[in-house]
Short mmCIF file of C-alpha atoms in Angstrom, two decimals:
data_model
loop_
_atom_site.label_atom_id
_atom_site.label_comp_id
_atom_site.label_asym_id
_atom_site.label_seq_id
_atom_site.Cartn_x
_atom_site.Cartn_y
_atom_site.Cartn_z
CA MET A 231 3.44 -1.05 -5.74
CA VAL A 232 4.95 -4.50 -5.11
CA GLY A 233 3.28 -7.14 -3.12
CA ALA A 234 1.70 -4.31 -1.18
CA SER A 235 1.10 -2.31 -4.36
CA ARG A 236 1.07 -4.99 -7.20
CA SER A 237 -0.08 -8.52 -7.77
CA ALA A 238 3.09 -10.48 -7.28
CA ALA A 239 1.79 -13.70 -8.81
CA CYS A 240 1.43 -12.51 -12.35
CA PRO A 241 3.84 -13.87 -15.03
CA TRP A 242 5.34 -11.08 -17.09
CA ARG A 243 4.21 -9.78 -20.38
CA PRO A 244 6.25 -7.16 -22.31
CA LEU A 245 5.21 -3.73 -21.09
CA PRO A 246 4.04 -1.38 -23.80
CA SER A 247 6.50 1.39 -24.45
CA PRO A 248 5.75 4.30 -22.12
CA PRO A 249 6.13 7.86 -23.24
CA ASP A 250 9.43 9.62 -22.56
CA ARG A 251 9.51 11.17 -19.09
CA PRO A 252 11.48 14.18 -17.92
CA SER A 253 14.13 13.94 -15.22
CA LEU A 254 12.50 13.91 -11.70
CA HIS A 255 14.09 16.33 -9.28
CA HIS A 256 12.57 17.52 -6.91
CA HIS A 257 18.11 7.84 18.69
CA ILE A 258 17.34 6.26 20.04
CA SER A 259 17.88 2.54 19.09
CA THR A 260 14.51 0.69 18.63
CA THR A 261 14.34 -2.76 20.23
CA LYS A 262 13.26 -5.77 18.22
CA GLY A 263 10.20 -6.08 20.45
CA GLN A 264 9.18 -2.55 19.54
CA ILE A 265 9.73 -3.32 15.83
CA VAL A 266 7.53 -6.40 16.02
CA LYS A 267 4.76 -4.46 17.76
CA LYS A 268 4.98 -1.75 15.13
CA LEU A 269 4.86 -4.23 12.27
CA VAL A 270 1.92 -6.02 13.85
CA LYS A 271 0.02 -2.69 14.06
CA LEU A 272 0.77 -1.96 10.45
CA ALA A 273 -0.66 -5.36 9.39
CA ALA A 274 -3.71 -4.79 11.55
CA ALA A 275 -4.31 -1.50 10.00
CA ALA A 276 -4.27 -2.95 6.51
CA ALA A 277 -6.64 -5.73 7.59
CA THR A 278 -8.99 -3.15 9.18
CA VAL A 279 -9.27 -1.35 5.89
CA ALA A 280 -10.12 -4.51 4.07
CA LEU A 281 -12.65 -5.51 6.61
CA LEU A 282 -14.37 -2.12 6.51
CA LEU A 283 -14.60 -2.39 2.80
CA THR A 284 -16.07 -5.89 3.13
CA GLY A 285 -18.96 -4.29 4.92
CA CYS A 286 -19.64 -2.06 1.92
CA THR A 287 -19.76 -4.87 -0.66
CA THR A 288 -19.86 -8.55 0.25
CA ILE A 289 -17.01 -10.45 -1.37
CA PRO A 290 -18.00 -14.05 -1.84
CA GLU A 291 -15.42 -16.76 -0.93
CA SER A 292 -16.00 -18.53 -4.23
CA GLY A 293 -15.74 -15.51 -6.36
CA GLY A 294 -18.22 -13.56 -8.48
CA SER A 295 -20.10 -10.39 -7.86
CA SER A 296 -22.32 -10.09 -4.87
CA ASP A 297 -24.92 -8.04 -6.78
CA ALA A 298 -26.23 -8.17 -10.30
CA PRO A 299 -25.89 -4.88 -12.25
CA ALA A 300 -28.65 -2.35 -11.73
CA ALA A 301 -31.28 -2.41 -14.52
CA GLY A 302 -31.21 0.48 -16.98
CA GLY A 303 -27.76 1.74 -16.19
CA ASP A 304 -24.08 1.01 -16.93
CA SER A 305 -22.33 -1.30 -14.52
CA VAL A 306 -18.73 -2.06 -13.75
CA GLY A 307 -17.33 -5.26 -12.29
CA ILE A 308 -13.84 -5.10 -10.59
CA THR A 309 -11.84 -8.21 -9.84
CA PHE A 310 -8.63 -7.74 -7.74
CA SER A 311 -5.86 -10.18 -7.23
CA ASP A 312 -5.79 -9.52 -3.45
CA LEU A 313 -7.68 -6.92 -1.58
CA SER A 314 -5.65 -7.24 1.54
CA ASN A 315 -3.50 -4.65 -0.08
CA PRO A 316 -4.66 -1.40 1.55
CA VAL A 317 -3.88 0.72 -1.55
CA TRP A 318 -6.25 -1.40 -3.64
CA ALA A 319 -8.85 -1.44 -0.89
CA GLU A 320 -8.80 2.36 -0.95
CA LEU A 321 -9.09 2.17 -4.72
CA VAL A 322 -12.24 0.10 -4.82
CA GLN A 323 -13.93 2.28 -2.19
CA GLU A 324 -13.22 5.41 -4.26
CA ALA A 325 -14.27 3.67 -7.48
CA GLN A 326 -17.68 2.85 -5.91
CA ASP A 327 -18.18 6.38 -4.52
CA TYR A 328 -16.96 8.20 -7.62
CA GLY A 329 -18.67 5.74 -9.96
CA SER A 330 -22.02 6.36 -8.16
CA GLU A 331 -21.63 10.06 -8.63
CA LYS A 332 -21.15 9.47 -12.33
CA GLY A 333 -24.19 7.14 -12.62
CA LEU A 334 -22.25 3.80 -12.63
CA SER A 335 -23.03 0.77 -10.43
CA VAL A 336 -19.66 -0.59 -9.29
CA ASN A 337 -19.22 -4.00 -7.75
CA PHE A 338 -15.98 -5.65 -6.75
CA VAL A 339 -14.65 -9.09 -5.85
CA ASP A 340 -11.41 -10.43 -4.38
CA ALA A 341 -9.61 -13.30 -6.19
CA ARG A 342 -7.38 -13.86 -3.17
CA ASN A 343 -4.46 -14.70 -5.45
CA ASP A 344 -6.37 -17.57 -7.05
CA ALA A 345 -6.14 -17.42 -10.84
CA ALA A 346 -8.90 -20.02 -11.38
CA GLN A 347 -11.23 -18.05 -9.11
CA GLN A 348 -10.53 -14.89 -11.00
CA VAL A 349 -11.51 -16.61 -14.28
CA THR A 350 -14.81 -17.61 -12.63
CA GLN A 351 -15.38 -14.09 -11.36
CA ILE A 352 -14.97 -12.66 -14.88
CA GLU A 353 -17.30 -15.31 -16.28
CA ASN A 354 -19.86 -14.20 -13.70
CA PHE A 355 -19.50 -10.59 -14.74
CA ILE A 356 -20.02 -11.64 -18.38
CA GLN A 357 -23.21 -13.51 -17.48
CA GLN A 358 -24.47 -10.59 -15.48
CA GLY A 359 -24.06 -8.35 -18.58
CA VAL A 360 -21.86 -5.64 -16.96
CA SER A 361 -20.72 -2.86 -19.22
CA THR A 362 -17.04 -2.90 -18.23
CA ILE A 363 -14.73 -5.26 -16.37
CA ILE A 364 -11.63 -3.86 -14.60
CA ILE A 365 -9.00 -6.53 -13.94
CA CYS A 366 -5.99 -6.55 -11.61
CA ALA A 367 -4.74 -9.96 -12.71
CA VAL A 368 -3.46 -12.79 -10.60
CA ASP A 369 -2.08 -14.41 -13.80
CA SER A 370 -2.52 -12.57 -17.05
CA ASN A 371 -1.85 -15.73 -19.06
CA ALA A 372 -4.87 -17.42 -17.42
CA LEU A 373 -7.17 -14.66 -18.67
CA VAL A 374 -6.50 -14.68 -22.41
CA ASP A 375 -9.59 -16.75 -23.29
CA VAL A 376 -12.05 -15.20 -20.78
CA THR A 377 -11.13 -11.61 -21.66
CA LYS A 378 -11.62 -12.38 -25.33
CA ARG A 379 -15.10 -13.72 -24.55
CA ALA A 380 -15.88 -10.58 -22.56
CA GLN A 381 -14.95 -8.40 -25.51
CA GLU A 382 -16.93 -10.55 -27.95
CA ALA A 383 -19.93 -9.94 -25.64
CA GLY A 384 -19.49 -6.25 -26.11
CA ILE A 385 -17.97 -5.66 -22.66
CA LYS A 386 -15.07 -3.16 -22.26
CA VAL A 387 -11.99 -4.76 -20.58
CA VAL A 388 -9.64 -2.44 -18.57
CA GLY A 389 -6.35 -3.78 -17.19
CA TYR A 390 -4.79 -2.43 -14.00
CA THR A 391 -1.04 -2.83 -13.13
CA GLN A 392 -0.74 -6.13 -15.10
CA VAL A 393 -0.48 -6.29 -18.83
CA LEU A 394 -3.41 -8.16 -20.51
CA GLU A 395 -3.47 -9.62 -24.04
CA ASN A 396 -7.09 -8.61 -24.76
CA TYR A 397 -8.12 -5.24 -23.45
CA ASP A 398 -9.61 -1.90 -24.45
CA ALA A 399 -7.46 0.20 -22.10
CA GLN A 400 -5.03 -0.43 -19.23
CA TYR A 401 -3.52 1.58 -16.50
CA LEU A 402 0.08 0.50 -15.83
CA VAL A 403 3.12 1.04 -13.72
CA ASP A 404 6.15 2.31 -15.77
CA ALA A 405 8.45 -0.10 -13.97
CA TYR A 406 11.86 1.04 -15.21
CA ASN A 407 11.25 4.78 -14.80
CA THR A 408 9.65 4.27 -11.31
CA GLY A 409 12.88 2.54 -10.26
CA TYR A 410 15.02 5.22 -12.03
CA ALA A 411 13.25 7.98 -10.11
CA ASN A 412 14.02 6.19 -6.83
CA GLY A 413 17.64 5.76 -7.77
CA GLU A 414 17.86 9.36 -8.86
CA ALA A 415 16.64 10.51 -5.42
CA ALA A 416 19.25 8.25 -3.76
CA ALA A 417 21.99 9.59 -5.98
CA THR A 418 21.01 13.17 -5.32
CA TRP A 419 21.17 12.53 -1.59
CA ILE A 420 24.62 10.80 -1.98
CA ASN A 421 26.03 13.66 -3.89
CA ALA A 422 24.74 16.20 -1.39
CA ASN A 423 26.25 14.34 1.58
CA PHE A 424 29.51 12.84 0.41
CA ASP A 425 32.51 14.00 -1.55
CA LYS A 426 32.71 12.73 -5.12
CA GLY A 427 35.90 10.82 -4.45
CA GLU A 428 34.49 9.14 -1.32
CA ALA A 429 33.24 5.51 -1.78
CA VAL A 430 29.69 5.17 -0.56
CA GLU A 431 28.43 1.64 0.10
CA TRP A 432 24.74 0.93 -0.65
CA GLY A 433 22.36 -1.99 -0.49
CA LEU A 434 19.38 -2.94 -2.70
CA MET A 435 16.15 -4.70 -1.61
CA ASP A 436 14.78 -6.21 -4.81
CA LEU A 437 12.46 -9.03 -5.85
CA PRO A 438 14.06 -10.96 -8.69
CA ARG A 439 11.36 -13.64 -8.89
CA PHE A 440 9.30 -11.27 -11.03
CA PRO A 441 10.62 -9.84 -14.32
CA GLU A 442 8.65 -6.59 -13.95
CA ILE A 443 10.29 -5.99 -10.63
CA ILE A 444 13.70 -6.72 -12.18
CA GLU A 445 13.01 -3.75 -14.49
CA ARG A 446 12.26 -1.62 -11.44
CA ALA A 447 15.47 -2.66 -9.75
CA ASP A 448 17.43 -2.14 -12.99
CA GLY A 449 16.19 1.46 -13.03
CA ILE A 450 17.43 2.02 -9.44
CA LYS A 451 20.80 0.59 -10.24
CA ASP A 452 21.22 2.45 -13.55
CA ALA A 453 20.37 5.76 -11.96
CA ILE A 454 22.80 5.39 -9.04
CA THR A 455 25.56 4.12 -11.28
CA LYS A 456 25.15 7.03 -13.74
CA LEU A 457 24.54 9.83 -11.26
CA ALA A 458 26.58 8.76 -8.27
CA PRO A 459 29.53 6.75 -9.77
CA ASN A 460 31.27 6.70 -6.35
CA ALA A 461 28.55 4.52 -4.91
CA LYS A 462 29.30 0.80 -4.62
CA LEU A 463 26.53 -1.81 -4.44
CA VAL A 464 27.65 -4.18 -1.65
CA ALA A 465 24.45 -6.06 -0.56
CA THR A 466 21.30 -7.30 -2.29
CA ALA A 467 18.30 -9.25 -0.94
CA PRO A 468 14.68 -9.65 -1.86
CA ALA A 469 12.01 -7.90 0.16
CA LEU A 470 8.25 -8.16 -0.27
CA THR A 471 7.10 -7.51 3.30
CA ALA A 472 8.06 -5.23 6.21
CA GLU A 473 9.43 -8.21 8.02
CA ASP A 474 11.72 -8.86 5.02
CA GLY A 475 12.86 -5.22 5.20
CA VAL A 476 13.75 -5.36 8.91
CA ALA A 477 15.81 -8.58 8.40
CA ASN A 478 17.56 -7.28 5.32
CA ALA A 479 18.56 -3.95 6.83
CA GLU A 480 19.93 -5.56 9.92
CA ASN A 481 21.85 -8.15 7.86
CA PHE A 482 23.13 -5.53 5.44
CA LEU A 483 24.53 -3.36 8.23
CA GLN A 484 26.00 -6.30 10.21
CA ALA A 485 27.88 -7.50 7.13
CA ASN A 486 28.74 -3.95 5.88
CA PRO A 487 29.04 -1.56 8.84
CA LYS A 488 30.08 1.23 6.48
CA LEU A 489 26.82 1.04 4.51
CA LYS A 490 25.19 4.40 4.11
CA VAL A 491 22.28 3.92 1.66
CA ILE A 492 19.48 1.35 1.06
CA ALA A 493 17.07 1.51 -1.89
CA THR A 494 14.01 -0.63 -2.11
CA ILE A 495 11.56 -1.73 -4.86
CA GLY A 496 8.45 -1.40 -2.70
CA GLY A 497 6.88 -0.01 0.37
CA GLY A 498 7.05 -3.21 2.38
CA GLY A 499 10.86 -3.26 2.26
CA ALA A 500 11.03 0.46 2.91
CA VAL A 501 8.85 0.41 6.06
CA GLY A 502 10.69 -2.54 7.48
CA GLY A 503 14.07 -1.29 6.40
CA ASN A 504 13.52 1.99 8.19
CA GLU A 505 12.93 0.03 11.41
CA GLY A 506 15.83 -2.29 10.71
CA VAL A 507 18.25 0.62 10.25
CA LYS A 508 17.11 2.12 13.62
CA SER A 509 17.44 -1.19 15.43
CA SER A 510 20.97 -1.67 14.14
CA GLY A 511 22.23 1.08 16.42
CA ILE A 512 22.38 4.08 13.99
CA SER A 513 21.45 7.15 16.01
CA ASP A 514 22.32 9.90 13.53
CA TYR A 515 19.52 9.45 10.98
CA ASP A 516 20.85 12.39 8.88
CA SER A 517 23.86 10.20 8.08
CA PHE A 518 21.85 7.38 6.55
CA GLY A 519 19.56 7.37 3.53
CA LEU A 520 16.73 4.89 2.81
CA PHE A 521 14.73 5.24 -0.41
CA GLY A 522 11.42 3.52 -1.13
CA ILE A 523 8.59 3.20 -3.58
CA ASP A 524 4.76 3.29 -3.04
CA ALA A 525 4.40 6.38 -0.74
CA THR A 526 2.40 4.43 1.81
CA GLU A 527 1.15 6.36 4.83
CA ASN A 528 3.82 4.87 7.10
CA GLU A 529 6.58 5.78 4.56
CA VAL A 530 5.56 9.34 4.28
CA GLN A 531 5.20 9.59 8.04
CA ASN A 532 8.72 8.29 8.43
CA ILE A 533 10.00 11.00 6.12
CA ILE A 534 8.16 13.66 8.04
CA ASN A 535 9.53 12.31 11.38
CA GLY A 536 13.14 12.59 10.12
CA ASP A 537 13.67 8.87 10.08
CA PRO A 538 16.33 7.10 7.90
CA GLU A 539 13.81 7.01 5.01
CA LYS A 540 14.53 10.16 3.00
CA SER A 541 12.17 9.79 0.05
CA THR A 542 9.60 7.49 -1.63
CA ILE A 543 7.93 7.38 -5.00
CA SER A 544 4.25 8.02 -5.27
CA LEU A 545 2.37 6.44 -8.17
CA GLY A 546 -0.74 8.34 -7.47
CA GLY A 547 -2.28 6.37 -4.65
CA GLY A 548 -5.38 4.17 -4.39
CA LYS A 549 -7.90 7.00 -4.32
CA ALA A 550 -6.52 8.63 -7.46
CA HIS A 551 -6.32 5.33 -9.20
CA GLY A 552 -9.90 4.64 -8.45
CA ARG A 553 -11.03 7.85 -10.07
CA THR A 554 -8.74 7.33 -13.07
CA LEU A 555 -10.13 3.90 -13.73
CA ILE A 556 -13.68 5.22 -13.60
CA ASP A 557 -12.77 8.05 -15.95
CA ILE A 558 -11.20 5.58 -18.39
CA THR A 559 -14.43 3.47 -18.13
CA LEU A 560 -16.67 6.45 -18.80
CA ASP A 561 -14.57 7.51 -21.85
CA LEU A 562 -14.74 3.97 -23.31
CA LEU A 563 -18.50 3.76 -22.76
CA ALA A 564 -18.93 7.15 -24.40
CA GLY A 565 -16.98 5.94 -27.45
CA LYS A 566 -14.17 8.40 -27.08
CA ASP A 567 -10.75 7.75 -28.68
CA ILE A 568 -8.38 7.43 -25.75
CA GLU A 569 -4.81 6.30 -25.18
CA LYS A 570 -5.01 2.45 -24.85
CA ASP A 571 -1.94 2.27 -22.55
CA GLN A 572 -1.91 4.79 -19.82
CA TYR A 573 0.66 5.12 -17.10
CA MET A 574 0.61 6.06 -13.40
CA PRO A 575 2.24 9.34 -12.43
CA ILE A 576 5.68 9.18 -10.87
CA THR A 577 6.30 11.72 -8.14
CA VAL A 578 9.18 11.93 -5.66
CA ILE A 579 8.01 12.52 -2.12
CA ASP A 580 10.72 13.81 0.16
CA GLY A 581 11.26 16.29 3.01
CA SER A 582 10.22 19.19 0.79
CA ASN A 583 6.69 17.99 0.09
CA ALA A 584 5.96 15.04 2.44
CA GLN A 585 3.77 17.00 4.83
CA LYS A 586 1.68 18.47 2.06
CA TYR A 587 1.39 15.08 0.41
CA TYR A 588 0.43 13.50 3.73
CA ASP A 589 -2.30 16.07 4.34
CA GLU A 590 -3.73 15.81 0.90
CA VAL A 591 -3.64 12.00 0.67
CA PHE A 592 -4.04 10.73 4.15
CA GLY A 593 -6.14 13.48 5.67
CA GLY A 594 -3.59 15.26 7.78
#
């Protein structure tokens, strides 16, 4: 998740070493007006999810939990960097539902990418006496003192996606291996569709402002370089949003008409890039490969439809993350000895499993 799947405002801390992972195997030209309409619809859908969730738990503008923890039971406070992200909106809904089944009172707040507001939210959770605080940080450096105070008060601290200094457990993205899995999928497609002696031009949508995303991009580049040495990187541009992806794909293809592959570090660039490739006049979608990360609903649907996007990387999805965070919380509260640093699963979603994944995750 990047932008759409991670908090982009967080300064980097060294990621704890993940466990070793096995290798992961597994026209019509669209007008610009149609693309804009489609992107607007995507944004509206994300906003609708967030608004629906707001109806479940009021999120105060100034931060802090809307409800004090229920008397006599364990309670969880969750603070998110930005709940306009539909994956995270799905997460908090599942955390509330699943937590309720397990006897936990779960309340959440939205920091709206404001680090100072997030500190205040955590302070409010401490004052309310919650049992656990789950944090998707805006800025991990800003939370060193307040997370220490939470632990001193006997509260369990769980980090999500961003590395914290003071924590009891955290659930993280294995950045490099996520990128490597994406690059491996791209290389597999290149080798299946081009002769080994044939030069294949490719472009990368990265996000070099953030060191964690540099790791993800490095994984993509390393995999393609190693596994498809005939591939040549000819274009690079940052992409956080779908709009970035459209513009980048169009610019890549205008400057490099022989381009055959685009890899992206996140779902925003992948969804937009898919539309940008189509708007550039490419009618034979089998001849072009776009490879994304996040496995958003639109990405998976594009794969099912036979669009330029050939695969994406699932990191589990919001619903699964919500359950995992609650399970981690329950284990901590029960005093169990658990892995302090846990990592999201990395799964390649392509034509062989996209429909099954879509049905299981998005309801068919």
